[in-house]
Amino acid sequence: MKRITLLLFLVLTAVTGFSQCIRTYKFPGNTVISDNLGFPQTISTFNWTVDDYAQVSNIAIGSDYVFTCSINGTENYITVTDLSDNIIASGESPLTVNAIAVDEVKLHYSDDAACAGSQGGHTTTLQILLTCPVPLNVSVNSILMTSADFSWEAGGAETAWEVLVLPAGSPNPGPSTSGTPVTTMSYTATSLTQATDYVFYVRANCGSEFSPWTLASGFTTACNGISAFNESFDGVSTPELPTCWNAVLRGPGLSPNAGIVTEGFEPVHSSPNAVQLDNSDSTGDYDVILVSPNLSNLGAGTHRIKFYASGFSNLQVGTMDGFSDTATFSVLEEVEITQDATQYTVDFTSYTGTDTYIGFRLNASSMYSSVYIDDILWEQSPSCPDVTEINVPAVGTNTATVTWVPGGSESAWQLAVGSASDNDPNALTPVASADVTKELLGLTDNTNYKVWVRSMCAGGTDAGAWIGPVSFTSACLPIAGFSENFDSVNTPELPGCWTEILRGPTISDYATINTVSFTTVHSAPNSVELYNADSDTAGADDVILVSPNLSNLGSGTHRLKFYAKNTGSLQVGTMDSNTQSATFSVFEEITTTNQVTQYTVDFSAYSGTDTYVAFRLNNQDFYTSILLDDILWEVNPTCPDVTDVAVSATTISGATINWIGGGSENSWNVAVGPASATDPNTLTFVTASSETKDITGLTDNTDYKVWVRSVCAGNDNGAWIGPVSFTTACIATANFSENFDSTDTGDLPGCWTAIVRGPSISEYADISVRDWIEVHSNPNAVQLYNDFSSTTADNDVILVSPNLSTLSLGTYRLKFYAINAGSLQIGTIDSNTNSGVFNLVEEVNTSDTATEYKIEFSSYTGPDTYVAIRLNGGPYSSIFLDNIVWELSPTCPDVSEVAAIGVSTSSADVTWLSNGSESQWQVGYTLATEQDPATATLVSSTNQYATLTGLASGTKYNVWVRSVCAGNDYGAWIGPVEFNTYCDASGLPFSEDFESATPPGLPICGSAINLGTGNAWEVTEDTFGALQAGFDSKTLTYRYDTDNAANAWYFTRGVTLQAGIGYNISYRYGDNAVDAFSEDLKVMAGTAPTADDMSIDIANYNGINSGTAMQESINFTVPADGVYYFGFNAYSAANQYFIYVDDVMVDVSLSTPGIENDRFSYYPNPVKNVLTLTNTKNITSVEVYNMIGQRLIVKNDNSTTSKVDMSGLPNGSYVVKMTADGMTKTVKVLKQ
């Protein structure tokens, strides 16, 4: 159940200070145009009074207006300003503002004059107060090329009017603008310019005054009649319609979101544009009609209209007598539109009427229906019938075969062939044909063409219409081999001579074959994706990638190799051409997986006549894809391929390469090149006589690639297999300290490596630097993540350290911080390659609290030179590491639990815990900007504490502690621990707006203590919840903890106060939502910034749930002179929500005695059953009145809390009067 607690302001300053409530969130987002009709005009039914304002234009200067804001019968408060927030008027709703002097205003909403606010659906309206009413129902009729008719209705008893017709874009007429006088409620404008935009205005003449001008009624004069058009919509900018095309959107059921626009996102026929007719959520009686240009021959009975369309609704094609909102539409034919783009023809030879416009009316049976139309052609209806089903079933390098279906009994045809840029077949030289199949000769290889076909009747004198174009590409010249990595083309294009075939009875418009770069398959950055959307690729639908034309496919000497990724089924086969009508013949079916895998298809058994290799997607599931990369057509070697090429070890100057021979060969070549190498034939290779080879002469910490091939008798070499990438080792280091903060996210620092391997390892398992979780030092940490693959057994996610020269000495240790509950295995590894062998030293169980772990390697004397950290968890395990240190294992034990306590303005006490028998320690401290204890100021101590003196006030410091044993035997520096010295006490007035803080840190003069297991206070900036509640910029914030209750304190800077003087503290507080979660906040004061020293109660807010910023102002005194700190204690239960505090101010109180100085509150409001009232002094009586002054409830009390049962009262507004200490307070509440 929602609960809203309204806390009344206790100390009211000057009323005018609260009566001008400026809001910052514009809602509605658009500027509202005043219609000035004299009736209430709704602005919104969902305004909030928390921070909303509305902007209203078209205010009639000098006129009076009424503005309202209400919810459930309760009137709210409105502040009216100009656009610069200068106050014009303010007051309770309904608010009347006389003689407004600007034409645009802002309306700021609040619950009351004190600027309180609430969420919920407040209704807001505006209304001009008129004595001379505005004309109503203005309409534009009979729009011709040079004239237009207008009509309207009288708004009152007036009998005279003035009209204006102005070019569109002219300034709006004002009160002093004169128009043409008329005495009838109609007007005809003449001498207009054809195809020009105008606006029409009318106002009433009431004798002694004029009404405001009506809102502009826009219209466009008609174009000259034309005899033909061919509109592709490609020459206009979206969403505009072409010149002389119009949209008619009308009817009581029309949605304001319905529309007719030119769009470029839904391909229909010619690219890039089409026109969209969309009804949005229209229902019932409405029209969405696209209107053609004015036609001079519509009634001649000689023409037809042709167009392409696709969509999910039917169309009515008909005629119209105009293009205004009053034009009449007459249906000629109903067209059933399908999802597939189709050309439709509507014959107008039987039409002999007087209409001069063609209309396309959306005839939808449901809401949210659209139809897309393209390439609309108005042409003479030929007597020779159209051919249909033009197809190009075969193409050669210089030929193409074209087929079609005759339209009737004709026996002759003509073809027009042009380049891809040709659009008019009449400009091309026709080729005659006496058959419905024609072979085109003399073409150029790998060239795009268009072809049209028309019928020829009456001995070739009566030509039918050109039908087409159908596009095709002539074949590439045959090639003997190819190696395609798709990296040299721009996504989503395919390389030259590669083609796609997308066909089938249920093929989706969204099925694609594209070059993509969003995931690396083998060579970076590109691969090719075959995607089926909702196509049935396991059935009759085809998604096929076709190779270049091959000269040797049938020779039985070659093979196809490629890399693939994603689980699915792929059919590899052959095709007789690369056209949409080509025949696909399956040669081999391959089951692919999520692991990047190289596949080989041997075509040595193929001896057919096809000349293209093809990849057909054969996936059973919808919305799936397979990615291909590095497709190679090569001679099938007689010397077998090696397999399992791996780099088993690296050194600073070399690497060990292993492989498995492919047959009985006993010699191999190994080629190593830089990471940029792509062709092993250009590299110098070395020869190996066994299945392993040590490569020397390399450079440390450098990326390389390696290939291996078999060598058989004579010069018979196998294929190069690879590349396998590797990095040589870094020069060994004795120690390291890595905080990952100087590394770009997504990478690893130099000399650190990731091993992600295993039979079922996820492709999304990863080790990389991240910046979105705090572990120890900010901003970065390294994440080990296994995705859906368990790493408790055969799969590995291992972070490998730099190469170490000291690992086997048995004198070092590893330290690191980790967060997230899980398990880590710490060990050694013999190399940083994927074939490295991991050896466990110790297992560590991590927690959800950032913790430092120390692993001793004093017992390790093995040969490994790398430390490794292995993730040991089930699926979706993730652990973050930070501040990983390899250091000498000190003989003097580490201290622990270093803390800075007893901080003052110039000193701090530092404590720690000894973990050995040492009796001396050193404390080092520096400014917080310094992170190296070697630069610290040192203080020696023979006790487990030390006092640092001479510190600067209001300054951040770092402190470390180390143990001191015999001689110069020191323990490790433990730290840093950061602390702030207190700021010098502030005088009055004191204020804290948290703007000096660097989020999530606190202001330098503030401090925080977390006494619980929940979160601590922090500063946030412009978070969504804070902004919604009315807290902008930087705000003190408590973030809820799902599992742990809050007990977090924030303390202000000290403030010097005196006994016997009245003081006031004010601040804003609140939460982020009206919901089932409530937050608790306590405010206190005391002589030191600790919870134990907070002795003065200021306020206690139990159950904060308003979702808005609440302004508080409380008077208080102190018992003695001194420095006082103000504490804000978040003590919410676990799993609640956010608490915000801002704009804290302390000053001398200016209040007068009385109830206003007491802390009074009442809640909930609205109330359903019991209303609770609280006050600092005892409440003596409570009375409840209805809105006509009848007293309904009297309750006598003598307590600081009074509960009034209002459950028996009807819903509505009531006045509650509370009396305490002889003073009264009256408030209004809403009963629900």
Short mmCIF file of N, CA and C in Angstrom, two decimals, residues 480-488 495 498 521-524 526-529 545-548 558-565 597-601 613-615 627-635 722:
data_model
loop_
_atom_site.label_atom_id
_atom_site.label_comp_id
_atom_site.label_asym_id
_atom_site.label_seq_id
_atom_site.Cartn_x
_atom_site.Cartn_y
_atom_site.Cartn_z
N ALA A 480 40.90 -19.76 -60.57
CA ALA A 480 41.34 -21.10 -60.18
C ALA A 480 41.36 -21.26 -58.67
N GLY A 481 41.41 -20.19 -57.91
CA GLY A 481 41.46 -20.30 -56.46
C GLY A 481 41.13 -18.95 -55.82
N PHE A 482 40.81 -18.99 -54.54
CA PHE A 482 40.59 -17.74 -53.81
C PHE A 482 40.88 -17.98 -52.33
N SER A 483 41.19 -16.89 -51.64
CA SER A 483 41.35 -16.88 -50.18
C SER A 483 40.70 -15.58 -49.69
N GLU A 484 39.51 -15.72 -49.08
CA GLU A 484 38.70 -14.55 -48.73
C GLU A 484 38.55 -14.42 -47.21
N ASN A 485 39.06 -13.30 -46.65
CA ASN A 485 38.91 -13.06 -45.20
C ASN A 485 37.90 -11.96 -44.87
N PHE A 486 37.30 -11.33 -45.91
CA PHE A 486 36.23 -10.34 -45.77
C PHE A 486 36.69 -9.06 -45.05
N ASP A 487 37.99 -8.91 -44.83
CA ASP A 487 38.48 -7.77 -44.05
C ASP A 487 38.72 -6.52 -44.88
N SER A 488 38.70 -6.64 -46.20
CA SER A 488 39.00 -5.48 -47.04
C SER A 488 37.75 -4.81 -47.60
N PRO A 495 32.27 -9.07 -50.69
CA PRO A 495 33.37 -8.82 -51.65
C PRO A 495 32.89 -9.00 -53.08
N TRP A 498 31.32 -12.31 -54.95
CA TRP A 498 30.54 -13.10 -54.00
C TRP A 498 29.10 -12.61 -54.07
N VAL A 521 35.84 -14.03 -35.79
CA VAL A 521 35.79 -15.48 -35.97
C VAL A 521 37.21 -16.02 -36.07
N HIS A 522 37.95 -15.51 -37.04
CA HIS A 522 39.36 -15.94 -37.13
C HIS A 522 40.25 -14.74 -37.37
N SER A 523 40.33 -14.26 -38.61
CA SER A 523 41.09 -13.03 -38.84
C SER A 523 40.20 -11.84 -38.51
N ALA A 524 40.77 -10.82 -37.92
CA ALA A 524 40.03 -9.63 -37.55
C ALA A 524 40.15 -8.59 -38.67
N ASN A 526 36.68 -8.62 -39.75
CA ASN A 526 35.41 -8.97 -40.38
C ASN A 526 35.21 -10.48 -40.54
N SER A 527 33.93 -10.84 -40.68
CA SER A 527 33.51 -12.17 -41.09
C SER A 527 32.21 -11.98 -41.86
N VAL A 528 31.62 -13.07 -42.35
CA VAL A 528 30.35 -12.98 -43.05
C VAL A 528 29.30 -13.75 -42.26
N GLU A 529 28.12 -13.16 -42.11
CA GLU A 529 27.05 -13.75 -41.30
C GLU A 529 25.90 -14.18 -42.21
N LEU A 545 25.14 -18.30 -49.44
CA LEU A 545 26.29 -17.50 -49.84
C LEU A 545 26.98 -18.23 -51.00
N VAL A 546 27.20 -17.51 -52.12
CA VAL A 546 27.73 -18.12 -53.33
C VAL A 546 29.13 -17.58 -53.60
N SER A 547 30.05 -18.47 -53.88
CA SER A 547 31.45 -18.10 -54.12
C SER A 547 31.62 -17.44 -55.48
N PRO A 548 32.83 -16.94 -55.77
CA PRO A 548 33.12 -16.53 -57.15
C PRO A 548 33.05 -17.72 -58.11
N HIS A 558 40.53 -30.07 -55.98
CA HIS A 558 40.56 -28.99 -55.00
C HIS A 558 39.76 -29.32 -53.74
N ARG A 559 39.94 -28.48 -52.75
CA ARG A 559 39.18 -28.58 -51.51
C ARG A 559 38.82 -27.18 -51.03
N LEU A 560 37.83 -27.12 -50.15
CA LEU A 560 37.36 -25.88 -49.56
C LEU A 560 37.65 -25.91 -48.06
N LYS A 561 38.27 -24.84 -47.53
CA LYS A 561 38.54 -24.73 -46.10
C LYS A 561 37.97 -23.41 -45.60
N PHE A 562 37.41 -23.44 -44.41
CA PHE A 562 36.83 -22.21 -43.85
C PHE A 562 36.71 -22.37 -42.34
N TYR A 563 36.60 -21.23 -41.67
CA TYR A 563 36.33 -21.19 -40.23
C TYR A 563 34.87 -20.82 -40.04
N ALA A 564 34.24 -21.42 -39.01
CA ALA A 564 32.83 -21.14 -38.72
C ALA A 564 32.61 -21.09 -37.22
N LYS A 565 31.58 -20.36 -36.83
CA LYS A 565 31.23 -20.25 -35.42
C LYS A 565 29.72 -20.10 -35.31
N THR A 597 35.95 -23.04 -35.30
CA THR A 597 36.52 -24.30 -35.79
C THR A 597 36.80 -24.17 -37.28
N GLN A 598 37.91 -24.73 -37.72
CA GLN A 598 38.19 -24.79 -39.15
C GLN A 598 37.66 -26.10 -39.72
N TYR A 599 36.96 -25.99 -40.85
CA TYR A 599 36.38 -27.16 -41.51
C TYR A 599 36.99 -27.30 -42.90
N THR A 600 37.10 -28.53 -43.35
CA THR A 600 37.63 -28.83 -44.68
C THR A 600 36.64 -29.71 -45.42
N VAL A 601 36.29 -29.30 -46.64
CA VAL A 601 35.39 -30.10 -47.50
C VAL A 601 36.18 -30.48 -48.75
N VAL A 613 30.76 -22.71 -55.73
CA VAL A 613 30.61 -23.35 -54.43
C VAL A 613 29.66 -22.49 -53.61
N ALA A 614 28.81 -23.13 -52.80
CA ALA A 614 27.79 -22.38 -52.05
C ALA A 614 27.68 -22.90 -50.62
N PHE A 615 27.33 -21.97 -49.70
CA PHE A 615 27.10 -22.30 -48.29
C PHE A 615 25.63 -22.00 -47.99
N LEU A 627 28.44 -17.74 -38.60
CA LEU A 627 29.48 -16.82 -39.06
C LEU A 627 30.59 -17.61 -39.75
N LEU A 628 31.06 -17.10 -40.90
CA LEU A 628 32.13 -17.75 -41.66
C LEU A 628 33.28 -16.77 -41.82
N ASP A 629 34.50 -17.31 -41.92
CA ASP A 629 35.67 -16.45 -42.11
C ASP A 629 36.78 -17.25 -42.78
N ASP A 630 37.67 -16.51 -43.45
CA ASP A 630 38.87 -17.10 -44.07
C ASP A 630 38.52 -18.33 -44.89
N ILE A 631 37.73 -18.11 -45.94
CA ILE A 631 37.30 -19.19 -46.83
C ILE A 631 38.36 -19.37 -47.91
N LEU A 632 38.84 -20.58 -48.07
CA LEU A 632 39.97 -20.86 -48.96
C LEU A 632 39.61 -21.98 -49.93
N TRP A 633 39.82 -21.70 -51.25
CA TRP A 633 39.71 -22.73 -52.30
C TRP A 633 41.12 -23.00 -52.80
N GLU A 634 41.58 -24.23 -52.61
CA GLU A 634 42.99 -24.52 -52.92
C GLU A 634 43.12 -25.94 -53.47
N VAL A 635 44.26 -26.17 -54.07
CA VAL A 635 44.58 -27.52 -54.56
C VAL A 635 44.63 -28.47 -53.38
N GLY A 722 47.66 -22.87 -40.00
CA GLY A 722 47.82 -21.76 -39.07
C GLY A 722 47.08 -20.55 -39.60
#
